[in-house]
XYZ file of C-alpha atoms in Angstrom:
669
model
C 37.898 -0.947 -12.164
C 38.123 1.854 -14.723
C 41.077 4.246 -14.825
C 38.628 7.083 -14.176
C 37.477 5.511 -10.937
C 41.070 4.745 -10.006
C 41.920 8.451 -10.333
C 38.868 9.322 -8.263
C 39.937 6.966 -5.495
C 43.493 8.282 -5.594
C 42.151 11.813 -5.399
C 40.012 11.056 -2.383
C 42.811 9.070 -0.751
C 44.967 12.191 -0.931
C 42.175 14.317 0.482
C 40.537 11.950 3.007
C 39.733 13.316 6.435
C 39.012 16.783 5.111
C 35.296 16.932 4.409
C 35.542 20.512 3.264
C 37.691 20.134 0.188
C 37.841 18.311 -3.136
C 34.208 17.197 -3.318
C 33.906 15.415 -6.629
C 31.715 16.922 -9.325
C 31.804 14.382 -12.108
C 31.216 16.843 -14.922
C 34.715 18.142 -14.279
C 38.054 16.471 -14.783
C 38.552 13.799 -12.102
C 42.001 14.841 -10.993
C 42.644 16.734 -7.773
C 42.233 20.166 -9.356
C 40.599 22.631 -6.963
C 36.874 23.103 -7.178
C 34.944 26.363 -6.989
C 36.278 28.333 -4.064
C 33.309 30.584 -3.325
C 32.815 30.931 0.405
C 29.575 29.862 2.102
C 26.894 32.529 2.203
C 23.784 32.713 4.329
C 20.765 34.675 3.101
C 18.158 35.330 5.780
C 14.729 36.378 4.537
C 11.360 36.846 6.225
C 10.106 33.285 5.687
C 13.166 31.445 4.371
C 16.858 30.911 4.998
C 19.191 30.026 2.118
C 22.633 28.391 2.465
C 24.768 28.806 -0.680
C 28.352 27.743 -1.379
C 28.318 28.189 -5.138
C 27.754 24.482 -5.723
C 24.514 23.892 -3.872
C 21.789 26.203 -2.626
C 19.555 24.889 0.155
C 16.383 26.783 1.148
C 14.696 26.162 4.493
C 11.526 27.557 5.969
C 12.012 29.986 8.839
C 11.548 29.272 11.691
C 10.222 25.786 10.826
C 13.461 24.341 9.470
C 11.788 22.394 6.660
C 13.980 21.933 3.569
C 11.822 23.464 0.845
C 14.321 23.601 -2.024
C 17.689 22.272 -3.191
C 19.193 23.926 -6.282
C 22.002 22.004 -7.932
C 23.616 21.659 -11.388
C 21.047 23.818 -13.169
C 18.003 22.102 -11.584
C 15.966 24.713 -9.702
C 14.735 22.209 -7.133
C 15.688 18.567 -6.635
C 12.742 18.153 -4.263
C 9.154 17.501 -5.372
C 7.788 20.908 -6.336
C 4.215 19.508 -6.550
C 4.279 18.748 -2.833
C 3.469 21.251 -0.142
C 6.600 22.832 1.246
C 6.132 20.888 4.494
C 6.304 17.632 2.559
C 9.696 17.926 0.860
C 12.606 17.603 3.296
C 11.887 17.244 6.995
C 12.630 15.618 10.334
C 9.699 13.663 11.722
C 8.801 11.350 14.567
C 6.023 9.048 15.760
C 5.267 9.083 19.466
C 2.582 8.543 22.058
C 1.845 9.325 25.663
C 2.322 6.186 27.739
C -0.757 4.091 27.038
C -2.002 6.660 24.523
C -2.636 6.763 20.796
C 0.211 7.236 18.339
C 0.863 10.692 16.880
C 2.855 11.472 13.716
C 4.699 14.783 13.870
C 6.640 16.655 11.168
C 8.933 18.644 13.439
C 8.491 22.371 12.910
C 10.845 24.722 14.670
C 9.518 27.789 16.475
C 12.835 29.633 16.799
C 15.701 30.219 14.384
C 19.278 31.220 15.140
C 22.663 31.310 13.447
C 25.298 29.192 15.187
C 28.268 29.649 12.847
C 28.571 32.001 9.874
C 31.789 32.492 7.971
C 33.150 31.724 4.508
C 34.241 28.237 5.558
C 31.062 27.105 7.267
C 27.499 27.960 8.054
C 25.586 26.163 10.814
C 21.989 27.119 11.573
C 19.543 25.930 14.202
C 15.775 25.500 14.286
C 14.475 24.730 17.751
C 11.175 23.736 19.265
C 10.961 23.952 23.033
C 8.381 22.219 25.190
C 6.393 23.344 28.203
C 3.432 21.885 30.103
C 0.926 23.904 28.087
C 1.804 21.671 25.119
C 1.129 18.397 26.961
C -0.705 15.927 24.729
C -0.089 18.032 21.629
C 3.673 17.698 21.175
C 6.171 15.158 22.385
C 7.766 16.365 25.635
C 11.153 17.036 24.132
C 13.218 20.057 23.310
C 14.338 19.494 19.711
C 17.190 21.357 18.070
C 17.546 20.678 14.327
C 20.877 21.712 12.852
C 21.961 22.181 9.229
C 25.567 22.677 8.105
C 27.101 23.734 4.801
C 30.877 23.786 4.164
C 32.966 25.543 1.571
C 33.487 23.406 -1.525
C 31.092 20.711 -0.342
C 28.632 19.253 -2.826
C 25.929 18.807 -0.237
C 24.936 19.634 3.325
C 24.785 17.978 6.744
C 21.994 17.704 9.275
C 21.760 16.526 12.872
C 19.382 17.009 15.762
C 19.538 17.080 19.550
C 16.578 15.661 21.471
C 16.301 16.391 25.208
C 13.793 15.336 27.886
C 13.892 16.991 31.304
C 13.317 15.194 34.571
C 10.196 17.159 35.481
C 8.416 16.416 32.210
C 5.845 13.623 31.621
C 6.769 10.241 30.176
C 6.246 9.127 26.575
C 7.157 6.466 24.015
C 9.138 7.247 20.870
C 8.344 4.729 18.128
C 10.247 6.290 15.259
C 12.330 9.245 14.220
C 14.044 9.992 10.916
C 14.826 12.572 8.243
C 12.923 12.309 4.959
C 13.434 13.752 1.489
C 10.805 13.596 -1.259
C 12.440 14.017 -4.690
C 11.011 15.130 -8.016
C 9.263 12.208 -9.654
C 9.794 13.709 -13.126
C 13.564 13.638 -12.559
C 14.504 10.766 -10.235
C 13.368 7.349 -11.417
C 16.451 5.148 -10.898
C 17.163 4.010 -7.333
C 20.330 2.451 -5.860
C 20.703 1.033 -2.343
C 23.514 -1.482 -3.040
C 25.642 -2.751 -5.908
C 23.138 -5.512 -6.551
C 19.986 -3.633 -5.565
C 19.349 -0.839 -8.031
C 16.734 -0.395 -10.716
C 14.232 1.818 -12.506
C 11.388 2.278 -10.034
C 7.633 2.688 -10.490
C 6.070 6.121 -10.234
C 4.130 6.915 -7.051
C 1.024 7.196 -9.223
C 1.410 3.497 -10.073
C 0.478 2.573 -6.527
C -3.024 4.025 -6.744
C -5.603 5.439 -9.161
C -6.418 2.020 -10.545
C -2.835 1.418 -11.599
C -1.984 -0.664 -8.548
C -3.821 -3.236 -6.411
C -3.045 -3.399 -2.663
C -2.018 -6.835 -1.474
C -1.913 -8.360 2.017
C -0.817 -5.080 3.596
C -0.833 -1.483 2.319
C 2.887 -1.239 1.644
C 2.717 -4.025 -0.964
C 1.033 -3.178 -4.289
C 0.675 -5.202 -7.481
C 1.315 -3.004 -10.524
C -1.457 -3.762 -13.033
C -1.308 -0.683 -15.283
C 1.904 1.226 -14.527
C 2.997 4.244 -16.522
C 6.022 2.210 -17.581
C 4.351 -0.881 -18.989
C 7.553 -2.883 -18.588
C 6.767 -2.996 -14.865
C 3.336 -4.589 -15.342
C 2.822 -7.554 -13.037
C 5.537 -6.584 -10.589
C 5.113 -6.016 -6.859
C 6.311 -2.797 -5.259
C 6.972 -2.919 -1.517
C 9.258 -0.536 0.333
C 10.370 -3.305 2.726
C 12.050 -5.106 -0.161
C 14.743 -2.421 -0.008
C 15.482 -2.597 3.724
C 19.105 -2.925 4.812
C 20.986 -3.882 7.954
C 22.565 -0.910 9.700
C 26.070 -2.200 8.966
C 25.330 -2.067 5.220
C 23.201 1.064 5.226
C 25.831 3.673 4.509
C 24.761 5.248 1.230
C 21.642 5.050 -0.933
C 19.657 7.336 -3.190
C 18.546 8.187 -6.694
C 19.864 9.064 -10.151
C 18.331 11.556 -12.592
C 19.420 10.915 -16.166
C 18.515 14.295 -17.696
C 20.649 16.015 -16.595
C 22.800 13.271 -15.000
C 22.528 14.066 -11.281
C 22.726 11.922 -8.149
C 20.915 12.527 -4.846
C 22.487 10.486 -2.032
C 21.961 10.071 1.683
C 25.173 9.106 3.502
C 25.178 7.865 7.120
C 28.858 7.704 8.213
C 28.288 6.104 11.633
C 25.860 3.721 13.344
C 26.526 5.071 16.819
C 23.205 6.944 17.022
C 21.034 4.281 15.363
C 19.081 1.841 17.496
C 19.530 -1.912 17.660
C 23.160 -2.451 16.680
C 24.740 -3.547 13.375
C 22.100 -6.121 12.414
C 19.057 -3.915 12.970
C 17.201 -3.501 9.675
C 15.909 -0.152 8.486
C 14.177 1.338 5.498
C 16.363 3.099 2.937
C 14.926 4.550 -0.296
C 11.660 3.606 -1.941
C 8.967 4.751 -4.382
C 8.146 8.400 -3.943
C 10.871 8.936 -4.939
C 11.796 8.985 -1.247
C 15.050 8.692 0.638
C 15.217 8.195 4.394
C 17.746 8.360 7.202
C 16.229 6.149 9.884
C 17.520 6.771 13.401
C 15.042 4.841 15.520
C 12.276 2.476 14.443
C 10.516 -0.696 15.555
C 10.820 -2.334 12.136
C 11.985 -5.972 12.370
C 11.899 -5.795 16.153
C 8.429 -4.736 17.306
C 7.490 -3.098 20.576
C 10.739 -4.288 22.212
C 12.559 -1.612 20.265
C 10.242 1.275 21.277
C 11.919 3.212 24.103
C 9.713 4.281 26.979
C 10.714 7.336 28.958
C 9.293 7.715 32.408
C 8.424 10.949 34.158
C 11.507 11.859 36.111
C 13.869 10.346 33.542
C 16.260 12.847 31.950
C 17.544 11.976 28.479
C 19.498 13.615 25.708
C 20.672 12.186 22.393
C 22.275 13.475 19.224
C 21.033 11.911 15.992
C 23.509 12.385 13.143
C 25.072 14.235 11.462
C 24.152 12.643 8.179
C 25.253 13.995 4.812
C 23.094 14.767 1.781
C 25.446 14.470 -1.190
C 24.850 15.571 -4.783
C 26.962 14.688 -7.794
C 26.709 15.142 -11.540
C 28.160 13.792 -14.777
C 28.633 15.254 -18.215
C 26.203 14.200 -20.927
C 27.640 11.191 -22.712
C 29.207 9.718 -19.594
C 27.622 6.704 -17.923
C 25.247 8.114 -15.266
C 25.645 4.911 -13.206
C 29.161 6.084 -12.380
C 27.388 8.513 -10.046
C 26.687 5.511 -7.782
C 30.353 4.551 -7.841
C 31.288 8.092 -6.895
C 28.708 8.157 -4.099
C 30.309 5.033 -2.605
C 33.716 6.671 -2.698
C 32.311 9.800 -1.051
C 30.728 7.595 1.583
C 34.153 6.137 2.376
C 35.563 9.634 2.801
C 32.775 10.549 5.224
C 33.236 7.352 7.224
C 36.973 8.015 7.505
C 36.230 11.596 8.628
C 34.029 10.441 11.558
C 33.602 11.919 14.092
C 33.323 15.212 12.263
C 35.308 18.146 13.609
C 32.929 20.850 12.441
C 29.557 20.443 14.304
C 29.329 23.294 16.761
C 27.183 21.660 19.422
C 28.974 20.685 22.616
C 26.683 17.646 22.710
C 28.625 16.162 19.783
C 32.047 15.161 21.149
C 34.994 15.485 18.816
C 37.618 12.805 18.291
C 39.935 14.048 21.054
C 36.996 13.944 23.520
C 36.328 10.271 22.866
C 38.045 7.026 23.828
C 39.127 3.740 22.304
C 39.009 0.066 23.349
C 41.218 -2.693 21.933
C 41.675 -6.404 22.474
C 41.537 -9.886 21.019
C 38.594 -12.262 21.107
C 39.073 -16.003 21.404
C 36.682 -18.984 21.538
C 36.815 -21.878 23.980
C 34.826 -25.004 23.124
C 36.461 -28.233 24.260
C 34.362 -30.241 21.795
C 36.121 -28.370 18.994
C 39.595 -27.915 20.460
C 41.360 -28.241 23.794
C 42.932 -24.848 23.105
C 41.311 -21.491 22.560
C 40.681 -20.731 18.905
C 40.704 -17.355 17.199
C 37.278 -15.765 16.768
C 38.002 -14.263 13.371
C 35.199 -12.108 12.021
C 33.539 -11.722 15.413
C 31.249 -8.737 15.869
C 32.437 -6.845 18.941
C 30.781 -3.770 20.374
C 30.241 -1.444 23.307
C 26.636 -0.768 24.258
C 24.846 0.310 27.456
C 25.094 -2.149 30.342
C 22.574 -4.984 30.195
C 22.195 -8.706 29.679
C 23.955 -10.641 26.954
C 22.280 -9.771 23.645
C 20.404 -6.779 25.099
C 22.057 -4.544 22.512
C 19.540 -5.860 19.979
C 16.715 -3.977 21.728
C 18.743 -0.984 22.931
C 17.250 2.229 21.545
C 17.889 5.061 24.002
C 21.626 5.465 23.882
C 24.708 4.868 21.721
C 26.478 1.757 20.427
C 29.916 1.272 18.881
C 30.760 -1.853 16.854
C 33.534 -3.342 14.835
C 34.565 -6.718 13.402
C 37.593 -8.623 14.626
C 40.263 -9.324 12.014
C 41.482 -12.759 10.925
C 43.627 -12.976 14.096
C 40.781 -12.039 16.413
C 42.060 -8.521 17.161
C 39.523 -5.717 17.443
C 39.754 -1.974 17.872
C 36.686 0.115 18.680
C 37.410 3.743 17.971
C 35.905 7.106 18.872
C 33.592 5.973 21.686
C 31.568 8.583 23.483
C 32.339 8.935 27.209
C 30.073 6.778 29.345
C 29.576 3.344 30.898
C 29.305 0.291 28.665
C 29.424 -3.476 28.522
C 31.504 -5.210 25.900
C 29.330 -7.520 23.789
C 30.178 -9.955 20.992
C 28.836 -12.684 18.781
C 30.748 -14.913 16.409
C 29.491 -16.135 13.006
C 29.537 -19.926 13.096
C 28.802 -20.140 16.826
C 25.620 -19.785 18.836
C 24.883 -17.392 21.626
C 25.958 -13.966 22.830
C 29.018 -12.853 24.794
C 28.992 -10.174 27.468
C 32.030 -9.013 29.396
C 31.015 -8.893 33.055
C 32.860 -5.722 34.055
C 31.426 -2.338 33.162
C 33.803 -0.363 30.953
C 33.999 3.360 31.612
C 35.093 5.483 28.682
C 36.554 8.917 29.394
C 37.964 11.530 27.039
C 41.259 10.457 25.504
C 41.350 6.988 27.068
C 42.783 3.954 25.268
C 41.605 0.813 27.082
C 43.452 -2.432 26.448
C 41.119 -5.343 27.055
C 43.688 -8.070 26.396
C 42.338 -11.498 25.493
C 38.565 -11.814 25.774
C 37.417 -15.436 25.864
C 33.947 -16.423 24.769
C 32.630 -19.866 25.703
C 29.647 -20.577 23.433
C 26.804 -22.617 24.978
C 27.823 -26.244 24.940
C 27.137 -29.273 27.222
C 28.026 -32.278 25.086
C 29.153 -33.485 21.665
C 27.151 -32.635 18.563
C 24.927 -35.506 17.466
C 23.459 -33.549 14.554
C 22.862 -30.002 13.424
C 20.671 -28.136 10.926
C 21.714 -24.838 9.343
C 24.514 -22.382 9.935
C 24.665 -20.339 13.172
C 24.803 -16.893 11.614
C 21.556 -15.292 12.920
C 19.886 -15.594 9.533
C 17.606 -18.070 7.744
C 19.097 -17.238 4.341
C 20.829 -20.606 3.962
C 17.549 -22.533 4.028
C 15.146 -23.228 1.177
C 13.853 -19.872 0.006
C 11.341 -20.818 -2.715
C 10.711 -19.161 -6.043
C 7.906 -16.587 -5.751
C 4.447 -17.022 -7.123
C 4.761 -15.813 -10.753
C 1.896 -13.391 -10.060
C 3.919 -11.575 -7.398
C 7.415 -10.935 -8.693
C 9.906 -8.146 -8.245
C 12.203 -8.837 -11.206
C 15.155 -7.313 -9.415
C 15.288 -10.303 -7.085
C 15.017 -13.047 -9.677
C 18.223 -15.125 -9.448
C 19.401 -12.743 -6.735
C 21.419 -13.522 -3.607
C 18.606 -11.860 -1.611
C 15.846 -14.016 -3.121
C 14.061 -13.906 0.223
C 12.959 -10.339 -0.566
C 10.233 -11.471 -2.942
C 6.640 -10.827 -1.881
C 4.325 -13.585 -0.658
C 6.832 -16.372 0.011
C 4.927 -17.337 3.153
C 2.092 -18.596 0.936
C 4.380 -20.982 -0.917
C 4.601 -23.271 2.137
C 1.031 -24.555 1.697
C 1.662 -25.082 -2.024
C 4.905 -27.006 -1.462
C 3.537 -29.082 1.442
C -0.104 -29.604 0.455
C -0.671 -32.919 2.238
C 1.395 -32.612 5.405
C 4.062 -30.632 7.155
C 7.783 -30.643 6.659
C 9.723 -33.790 7.608
C 13.491 -33.549 7.854
C 15.657 -36.695 8.052
C 19.102 -36.298 9.562
C 21.747 -37.752 7.274
C 19.365 -37.770 4.296
C 17.822 -34.310 4.000
C 19.724 -31.205 2.924
C 18.804 -28.068 4.836
C 19.483 -25.958 1.743
C 16.699 -27.762 -0.122
C 14.548 -29.513 2.467
C 14.168 -26.985 5.323
C 11.686 -24.256 4.399
C 13.046 -20.844 5.379
C 10.142 -20.074 7.743
C 7.801 -22.182 9.828
C 4.574 -20.454 8.873
C 0.913 -21.349 9.174
C -0.969 -23.471 6.663
C -3.699 -21.769 4.668
C -6.908 -23.834 4.734
C -9.396 -21.307 3.302
C -10.123 -17.635 2.893
C -8.606 -15.960 5.971
C -8.412 -19.359 7.633
C -5.174 -20.925 8.826
C -3.884 -23.705 11.019
C -0.675 -24.192 12.951
C 2.083 -26.444 11.695
C 4.232 -29.192 13.206
C 7.610 -29.943 11.715
C 9.353 -33.277 12.315
C 13.070 -33.975 12.686
C 13.772 -37.710 12.348
C 17.119 -39.198 13.382
C 18.738 -42.450 14.419
C 20.455 -43.143 17.757
C 22.627 -46.235 17.918
C 22.911 -45.942 21.681
C 20.913 -44.087 24.306
C 22.204 -42.942 27.673
C 18.966 -43.241 29.610
C 20.548 -41.664 32.680
C 21.963 -38.726 30.776
C 20.568 -35.343 29.734
C 20.615 -34.427 26.053
C 20.479 -30.786 25.009
C 18.498 -29.345 22.110
C 19.725 -25.892 21.063
C 17.229 -23.907 19.008
C 18.421 -20.561 17.701
C 15.646 -18.479 16.213
C 16.386 -15.800 13.635
C 12.859 -14.378 13.836
C 9.562 -14.787 15.659
C 6.204 -13.133 15.044
C 3.366 -13.732 17.531
C 4.317 -17.390 17.580
C 4.915 -20.204 20.064
C 7.449 -22.996 19.770
C 6.443 -26.274 21.420
C 8.915 -29.126 21.550
C 7.817 -32.764 21.895
C 9.893 -35.916 21.659
C 8.550 -39.155 20.141
C 4.982 -38.346 21.173
C 3.242 -35.703 19.051
C -0.014 -36.042 20.975
C 1.212 -35.431 24.515
C -0.975 -32.838 26.199
C 1.964 -30.943 27.612
C 5.042 -30.264 25.500
C 8.466 -30.962 26.895
C 9.209 -27.256 26.286
C 7.374 -24.151 25.129
C 8.506 -20.598 24.558
C 5.037 -19.237 25.156
C 3.880 -16.466 22.835
C 6.958 -14.599 21.553
C 8.071 -12.129 18.907
C 6.755 -9.095 17.088
C 9.427 -8.514 14.466
C 7.179 -9.265 11.420
C 10.190 -10.268 9.345
C 8.149 -12.878 7.431
C 5.908 -10.206 5.896
C 8.714 -7.678 5.507
C 11.184 -9.901 3.645
C 13.771 -9.522 6.390
C 15.155 -13.119 6.710
C 15.828 -12.322 10.364
C 14.534 -10.186 13.188
C 15.513 -10.453 16.881
C 17.822 -13.379 17.646
C 16.742 -15.748 20.404
C 18.451 -18.898 21.702
C 16.531 -21.618 23.550
C 18.197 -24.538 25.326
C 16.001 -27.554 25.972
C 16.957 -30.378 28.342
C 15.787 -33.773 27.071
C 16.070 -36.693 29.524
C 17.596 -39.780 27.977
C 14.465 -41.674 28.933
C 12.614 -39.794 26.174
C 14.752 -41.388 23.435
C 14.851 -44.923 22.075
C 17.515 -46.887 20.296
C 16.838 -46.553 16.589
C 14.594 -43.926 15.013
C 13.505 -40.895 17.071
C 11.458 -37.861 16.181
C 11.499 -34.320 17.563
C 8.311 -32.401 16.878
C 8.471 -28.597 16.533
C 4.931 -27.268 16.776
C 3.777 -23.704 16.131
C 0.049 -23.644 17.058
C -0.747 -19.923 16.766
C -2.716 -19.261 13.577
C -4.709 -16.033 13.494
C -2.644 -14.437 10.729
C -0.630 -15.596 7.695
C 2.478 -13.914 9.118
C 2.729 -15.811 12.405
C 5.695 -18.107 12.687
C 9.427 -18.494 13.040
C 12.585 -18.328 11.027
C 15.182 -20.715 12.396
C 18.848 -19.811 12.494
C 20.285 -23.138 13.619
C 19.296 -26.280 15.533
C 21.676 -28.680 17.287
C 21.224 -31.796 19.377
C 24.009 -32.489 21.871
C 24.615 -35.773 23.620
C 25.194 -35.993 27.385
C 28.473 -34.493 28.579
C 31.528 -36.677 28.145
C 34.672 -36.762 30.319
C 37.388 -34.287 29.437
């Protein structure tokens, strides 16, 4: 780490928790010298409102609440000036009446008001209220969009309050987010992680004869890009998706002048689906998104349905739009390092003290829950073992694992330390279940008792003991139980469809078209895996997909697991545990030693809509299936388990496995 970055970190460490002061501007000395001290000013005009703190000026339409301009570091507007004003910085949603057709809506306010106005802070509100005369035209929600600017802050905050009244009609909300479209002549370098950043194509490269659409519209082969170095690459926004737990900061860098545009999400509490839910981040546009609710990598199970007579209110955000700059001659990529440091400051400052809405509870109005999580599996140890690294969270009451599909309310997650201790902080008041899952072990934990959080509470849970599913000793296993298929054989991409960023990358699964490689690698027959001989890292394809047999013609596949049994307990029950990391309009049929039996021993039926195969996700919704196999189905010597996926109307149908284990019959303690 450079001495410059060390001074930056020291500076922010001294100033953490105060989001109003010492916002780094990298074209100044990186000590803790005070920044510009101009107070925040609000200029209200006929059609626009401007927030100005001397560092940043943000213009919004009035009363629509669309961000039309951001002036920073000598650039008149960071947003795309060629776009219409309604297509620069906006909140949007996708919804439908129950059973109706989907509607995309850029949310325009109809009323403007000032909430807070002083030299330290400005908070403004743009609201759109609903009544029955708007039925079928607008989603039946009152929506209050808020924007906040603080003294000395190199950016601004935004959050929104959505409310549905009991007497209003029902609806489904498929997606909501905040979107910023940046200037394509300025912002051409994108960063979403330390190992996922690059020069990006221009939006023009995706059309006008410069790009060829592939299997779905989001994926385009660049055949004549403006930057010829990108020729032959695939651009696909899903290649830059992130799990919620890793989606804290992302954005773009302009090199002339050196300026960064960053979207920082300091908390996951308002995002749907928990820490493993995957969302879009930044992509060609140049576009940066803050996704709050979406069905990506989950399907219809993630779309909340609100019935008539169901009241609901939720606060999305605040999120922070952060801008930084560097002096000419300095490395502009240090802007990314600074953005990460600023993200840490924002995370440590959560929940913010400055939002004015009573619907956003402050720290003293929230509660905490603490405890220790242990594992009990007698086939590993007679004693409880520490569940180090366990994911532990509070989410609305439901079944074990239901947090994956939860999209209406709030969730609060943490990871247990090396001794199994966990502390979940700043929980909104309400009723929750405690949920957990442990890397290295299958299944989901749910604490039976409902936990009620009230303002100021500090609940001590004590020792929480999770007993992972287990009936008998492990006879064999394939993979690692971590809810991902990343450890399996992810093939090299077709040379015609490469994103060079992901060549020799830890996330090699993000390459386009990997589903087609299965037919090429297994041209004569399906995968056969031999226990004790095969290596899942090389010999287990990352997804059980269909086989291509012609143009738009496919057939289902049957994978074989071969293994030896020296002895068979014909009176006992064996247990096959199949943990799926993903499923897309697929069916898993299990047969034992007879591939041609009319009825499988077990079938899931048609399951899954997460589309992770096409969207380079390596996992979607986690599912665990437990199959009883009578000992009479096995023979002494070689046995075969057949895993058949017969559904074959699309190239994207199939599974990603997380982990498979065969257990013998229970043994005495």
